[in-house]
Each structure stands twice: as C-alpha cells, then as structure tokens.
Amino acid sequence: VVKIILSGYTAYPLIPNDPRLPHIAEKLNAQIHKTALDAEMLVPFEYIEFPPLTSLKDAGYRIVGLEQADRSIELQNYTAPTKIALLIGEEVNGIEQSLLDQCEDIIEIPMVGQKESFNVSVATGIALYGLSI
C-alpha cells in the first residue's frame, strides 16, 4: 500500500488546515488513534471528498471495486496488478452504480453460511490481505 485515499464521510486523522470543526476533528482523531494503536500515520493518506477515478486510471492504476456483482471475480481467483486502486463502498448500500460502472474489475469475498456480507472494515482487511499475497 503506497497511499490510502479516503473519501465521502469516512473518518480520517487530523490533517494540516483541517476543514472540520475542531471538536469533531479531535474526537475522530482520538477514536482513530485508539483503534489504530499508533499506526494511523504509518501509511500516507489523503482525504478527497470526491476523488476522480479517471486521474487514477491516467496514473496507471487499475480501478477495482470490492462488491458483490454479476461480473465480480472471487478474491482468491483474482490476480492483482502491480498498481491497483481498490474502491470500497459504504456499509449498507455498497458502491454507487455510477462508480461501479467505472471499475475495470470487481472482486468479491465468497461467503459461507447465511450472511451475505461482512462489515465493511472486515471486508477491507480481508481484501487487502488477499491482494497482498
């Protein structure tokens, strides 16, 4: 992982000239710090409210969505390219269709049992690990 781009209403650590209200930014920063156990600044990140996927494609990244879809490939059957931008949707509704349409590949984590999906943070961890091995 070279860089994480956070978008939408995803919480993120304090940044220089943080646009959020100070009490909100500090509260979120404290929660992230507690959960990350001091690791939140080990990987560079950037917050962009609406990141343009075309600029990532132009930079040579393959846009890959993590979503259950008709054209998705199971994670264990996917060979990750060297430069990948993994798009992860929100908890309940997943990736918006307009963004999913821009994905060059879509991967999914196969499910066993009665549940249809993982919590988004768990799914992200599984996908990042699976793509790295």
PDB file of C-alpha atoms in Angstrom:
ATOM      1  CA  VAL A   1       0.000   0.000   0.000  1.00  0.00           C
ATOM      2  CA  VAL A   2       1.547   3.244  -1.157  1.00  0.00           C
ATOM      3  CA  LYS A   3      -1.249   5.605  -0.179  1.00  0.00           C
ATOM      4  CA  ILE A   4      -4.815   5.483   1.072  1.00  0.00           C
ATOM      5  CA  ILE A   5      -7.345   7.887  -0.405  1.00  0.00           C
ATOM      6  CA  LEU A   6     -10.260   8.424   1.945  1.00  0.00           C
ATOM      7  CA  SER A   7     -13.480   9.947   0.673  1.00  0.00           C
ATOM      8  CA  GLY A   8     -17.106  10.603   1.483  1.00  0.00           C
ATOM      9  CA  TYR A   9     -17.946  10.528   5.161  1.00  0.00           C
ATOM     10  CA  THR A  10     -15.016   8.272   6.070  1.00  0.00           C
ATOM     11  CA  ALA A  11     -13.334   9.385   9.279  1.00  0.00           C
ATOM     12  CA  TYR A  12      -9.703  10.432   8.915  1.00  0.00           C
ATOM     13  CA  PRO A  13      -6.916  11.615  11.254  1.00  0.00           C
ATOM     14  CA  LEU A  14      -6.125  15.287  11.760  1.00  0.00           C
ATOM     15  CA  ILE A  15      -4.575  16.995   8.757  1.00  0.00           C
ATOM     16  CA  PRO A  16      -2.918  20.396   8.343  1.00  0.00           C
ATOM     17  CA  ASN A  17      -5.564  23.107   7.871  1.00  0.00           C
ATOM     18  CA  ASP A  18      -8.266  20.564   8.736  1.00  0.00           C
ATOM     19  CA  PRO A  19     -11.621  21.866   7.411  1.00  0.00           C
ATOM     20  CA  ARG A  20     -13.683  20.084  10.084  1.00  0.00           C
ATOM     21  CA  LEU A  21     -14.844  21.774  13.271  1.00  0.00           C
ATOM     22  CA  PRO A  22     -12.006  21.362  15.798  1.00  0.00           C
ATOM     23  CA  HIS A  23     -14.034  19.403  18.365  1.00  0.00           C
ATOM     24  CA  ILE A  24     -15.223  16.947  15.692  1.00  0.00           C
ATOM     25  CA  ALA A  25     -11.766  16.508  14.153  1.00  0.00           C
ATOM     26  CA  GLU A  26     -10.169  15.963  17.574  1.00  0.00           C
ATOM     27  CA  LYS A  27     -12.823  13.441  18.639  1.00  0.00           C
ATOM     28  CA  LEU A  28     -12.447  11.428  15.422  1.00  0.00           C
ATOM     29  CA  ASN A  29      -8.661  11.623  15.636  1.00  0.00           C
ATOM     30  CA  ALA A  30      -8.736  10.245  19.191  1.00  0.00           C
ATOM     31  CA  GLN A  31     -11.017   7.365  18.140  1.00  0.00           C
ATOM     32  CA  ILE A  32      -8.827   6.502  15.160  1.00  0.00           C
ATOM     33  CA  HIS A  33      -5.677   6.711  17.286  1.00  0.00           C
ATOM     34  CA  LYS A  34      -7.158   4.369  19.906  1.00  0.00           C
ATOM     35  CA  THR A  35      -8.255   1.813  17.313  1.00  0.00           C
ATOM     36  CA  ALA A  36      -5.108   2.000  15.179  1.00  0.00           C
ATOM     37  CA  LEU A  37      -2.784   1.610  18.166  1.00  0.00           C
ATOM     38  CA  ASP A  38      -0.428   4.332  16.918  1.00  0.00           C
ATOM     39  CA  ALA A  39      -0.332   3.002  13.346  1.00  0.00           C
ATOM     40  CA  GLU A  40      -2.623   5.574  11.724  1.00  0.00           C
ATOM     41  CA  MET A  41       0.264   7.607  10.338  1.00  0.00           C
ATOM     42  CA  LEU A  42       2.371   4.707   9.026  1.00  0.00           C
ATOM     43  CA  VAL A  43       0.703   4.699   5.602  1.00  0.00           C
ATOM     44  CA  PRO A  44       0.332   8.044   3.838  1.00  0.00           C
ATOM     45  CA  PHE A  45      -3.269   9.084   3.293  1.00  0.00           C
ATOM     46  CA  GLU A  46      -5.193  11.839   1.638  1.00  0.00           C
ATOM     47  CA  TYR A  47      -8.801  12.886   2.084  1.00  0.00           C
ATOM     48  CA  ILE A  48     -10.582  13.848  -1.134  1.00  0.00           C
ATOM     49  CA  GLU A  49     -14.335  14.294  -0.884  1.00  0.00           C
ATOM     50  CA  PHE A  50     -14.995  13.045  -4.428  1.00  0.00           C
ATOM     51  CA  PRO A  51     -11.818  11.542  -5.932  1.00  0.00           C
ATOM     52  CA  PRO A  52     -11.869  11.433  -9.745  1.00  0.00           C
ATOM     53  CA  LEU A  53     -11.262   7.845 -10.814  1.00  0.00           C
ATOM     54  CA  THR A  54     -10.068   8.999 -14.229  1.00  0.00           C
ATOM     55  CA  SER A  55      -6.972  10.593 -12.686  1.00  0.00           C
ATOM     56  CA  LEU A  56      -6.107   7.283 -11.012  1.00  0.00           C
ATOM     57  CA  LYS A  57      -6.552   5.463 -14.328  1.00  0.00           C
ATOM     58  CA  ASP A  58      -4.386   8.066 -16.060  1.00  0.00           C
ATOM     59  CA  ALA A  59      -1.686   7.416 -13.423  1.00  0.00           C
ATOM     60  CA  GLY A  60      -1.659   3.730 -14.383  1.00  0.00           C
ATOM     61  CA  TYR A  61      -3.836   2.333 -11.608  1.00  0.00           C
ATOM     62  CA  ARG A  62      -6.372  -0.383 -12.314  1.00  0.00           C
ATOM     63  CA  ILE A  63      -9.697   0.519 -10.682  1.00  0.00           C
ATOM     64  CA  VAL A  64     -11.016  -2.498  -8.779  1.00  0.00           C
ATOM     65  CA  GLY A  65     -14.262  -2.492  -6.822  1.00  0.00           C
ATOM     66  CA  LEU A  66     -14.894  -4.680  -3.786  1.00  0.00           C
ATOM     67  CA  GLU A  67     -18.535  -5.590  -4.287  1.00  0.00           C
ATOM     68  CA  GLN A  68     -20.919  -8.453  -4.938  1.00  0.00           C
ATOM     69  CA  ALA A  69     -21.966  -8.026  -8.568  1.00  0.00           C
ATOM     70  CA  ASP A  70     -22.817 -10.081 -11.639  1.00  0.00           C
ATOM     71  CA  ARG A  71     -19.331  -9.623 -13.079  1.00  0.00           C
ATOM     72  CA  SER A  72     -17.355  -9.977  -9.851  1.00  0.00           C
ATOM     73  CA  ILE A  73     -14.445 -12.395  -9.502  1.00  0.00           C
ATOM     74  CA  GLU A  74     -13.867 -14.223  -6.230  1.00  0.00           C
ATOM     75  CA  LEU A  75     -10.901 -12.761  -4.379  1.00  0.00           C
ATOM     76  CA  GLN A  76      -8.888 -15.994  -4.370  1.00  0.00           C
ATOM     77  CA  ASN A  77      -9.231 -16.247  -8.177  1.00  0.00           C
ATOM     78  CA  TYR A  78      -8.095 -12.684  -8.883  1.00  0.00           C
ATOM     79  CA  THR A  79      -4.542 -11.824  -9.878  1.00  0.00           C
ATOM     80  CA  ALA A  80      -3.884  -8.301  -8.691  1.00  0.00           C
ATOM     81  CA  PRO A  81      -1.984  -5.927 -10.960  1.00  0.00           C
ATOM     82  CA  THR A  82       1.020  -4.041  -9.628  1.00  0.00           C
ATOM     83  CA  LYS A  83      -0.849  -0.741  -9.415  1.00  0.00           C
ATOM     84  CA  ILE A  84      -4.353  -1.131  -8.023  1.00  0.00           C
ATOM     85  CA  ALA A  85      -6.874   1.358  -6.699  1.00  0.00           C
ATOM     86  CA  LEU A  86      -9.315  -0.592  -4.540  1.00  0.00           C
ATOM     87  CA  LEU A  87     -12.724   1.064  -4.353  1.00  0.00           C
ATOM     88  CA  ILE A  88     -14.726   0.200  -1.249  1.00  0.00           C
ATOM     89  CA  GLY A  89     -18.345   1.219  -0.836  1.00  0.00           C
ATOM     90  CA  GLU A  90     -20.305   2.279   2.187  1.00  0.00           C
ATOM     91  CA  GLU A  91     -21.645  -0.158   4.758  1.00  0.00           C
ATOM     92  CA  VAL A  92     -25.278  -0.607   3.730  1.00  0.00           C
ATOM     93  CA  ASN A  93     -25.556   0.190   0.029  1.00  0.00           C
ATOM     94  CA  GLY A  94     -22.072  -0.665  -1.218  1.00  0.00           C
ATOM     95  CA  ILE A  95     -20.507   1.115  -4.185  1.00  0.00           C
ATOM     96  CA  GLU A  96     -22.728   3.506  -6.130  1.00  0.00           C
ATOM     97  CA  GLN A  97     -23.620   2.133  -9.561  1.00  0.00           C
ATOM     98  CA  SER A  98     -22.033   5.120 -11.334  1.00  0.00           C
ATOM     99  CA  LEU A  99     -18.708   4.304  -9.640  1.00  0.00           C
ATOM    100  CA  LEU A 100     -19.110   0.559 -10.126  1.00  0.00           C
ATOM    101  CA  ASP A 101     -19.509   1.195 -13.863  1.00  0.00           C
ATOM    102  CA  GLN A 102     -16.049   2.824 -13.859  1.00  0.00           C
ATOM    103  CA  CYS A 103     -14.378  -0.200 -12.253  1.00  0.00           C
ATOM    104  CA  GLU A 104     -12.238  -2.239 -14.611  1.00  0.00           C
ATOM    105  CA  ASP A 105     -12.545  -5.275 -12.345  1.00  0.00           C
ATOM    106  CA  ILE A 106     -14.836  -6.177  -9.467  1.00  0.00           C
ATOM    107  CA  ILE A 107     -13.809  -8.638  -6.783  1.00  0.00           C
ATOM    108  CA  GLU A 108     -15.846 -10.212  -4.031  1.00  0.00           C
ATOM    109  CA  ILE A 109     -15.184 -12.248  -0.929  1.00  0.00           C
ATOM    110  CA  PRO A 110     -17.020 -15.579  -1.084  1.00  0.00           C
ATOM    111  CA  MET A 111     -19.422 -16.051   1.804  1.00  0.00           C
ATOM    112  CA  VAL A 112     -20.196 -19.225   3.725  1.00  0.00           C
ATOM    113  CA  GLY A 113     -23.320 -19.625   5.830  1.00  0.00           C
ATOM    114  CA  GLN A 114     -26.424 -17.480   5.964  1.00  0.00           C
ATOM    115  CA  LYS A 115     -24.969 -13.973   5.961  1.00  0.00           C
ATOM    116  CA  GLU A 116     -24.479 -12.197   2.642  1.00  0.00           C
ATOM    117  CA  SER A 117     -21.669  -9.801   3.526  1.00  0.00           C
ATOM    118  CA  PHE A 118     -19.013  -8.754   6.021  1.00  0.00           C
ATOM    119  CA  ASN A 119     -18.764  -5.488   7.899  1.00  0.00           C
ATOM    120  CA  VAL A 120     -17.001  -3.031   5.572  1.00  0.00           C
ATOM    121  CA  SER A 121     -13.891  -2.771   7.758  1.00  0.00           C
ATOM    122  CA  VAL A 122     -13.578  -6.560   7.994  1.00  0.00           C
ATOM    123  CA  ALA A 123     -14.105  -6.940   4.233  1.00  0.00           C
ATOM    124  CA  THR A 124     -11.460  -4.283   3.588  1.00  0.00           C
ATOM    125  CA  GLY A 125      -8.941  -6.110   5.769  1.00  0.00           C
ATOM    126  CA  ILE A 126      -9.638  -9.444   4.094  1.00  0.00           C
ATOM    127  CA  ALA A 127      -9.372  -7.913   0.614  1.00  0.00           C
ATOM    128  CA  LEU A 128      -6.147  -6.036   1.341  1.00  0.00           C
ATOM    129  CA  TYR A 129      -4.585  -9.161   2.788  1.00  0.00           C
ATOM    130  CA  GLY A 130      -5.814 -11.325  -0.098  1.00  0.00           C
ATOM    131  CA  LEU A 131      -4.492  -8.891  -2.685  1.00  0.00           C
ATOM    132  CA  SER A 132      -1.093  -8.730  -0.993  1.00  0.00           C
ATOM    133  CA  ILE A 133      -0.321 -12.470  -1.009  1.00  0.00           C
TER     134      ILE A 133
END
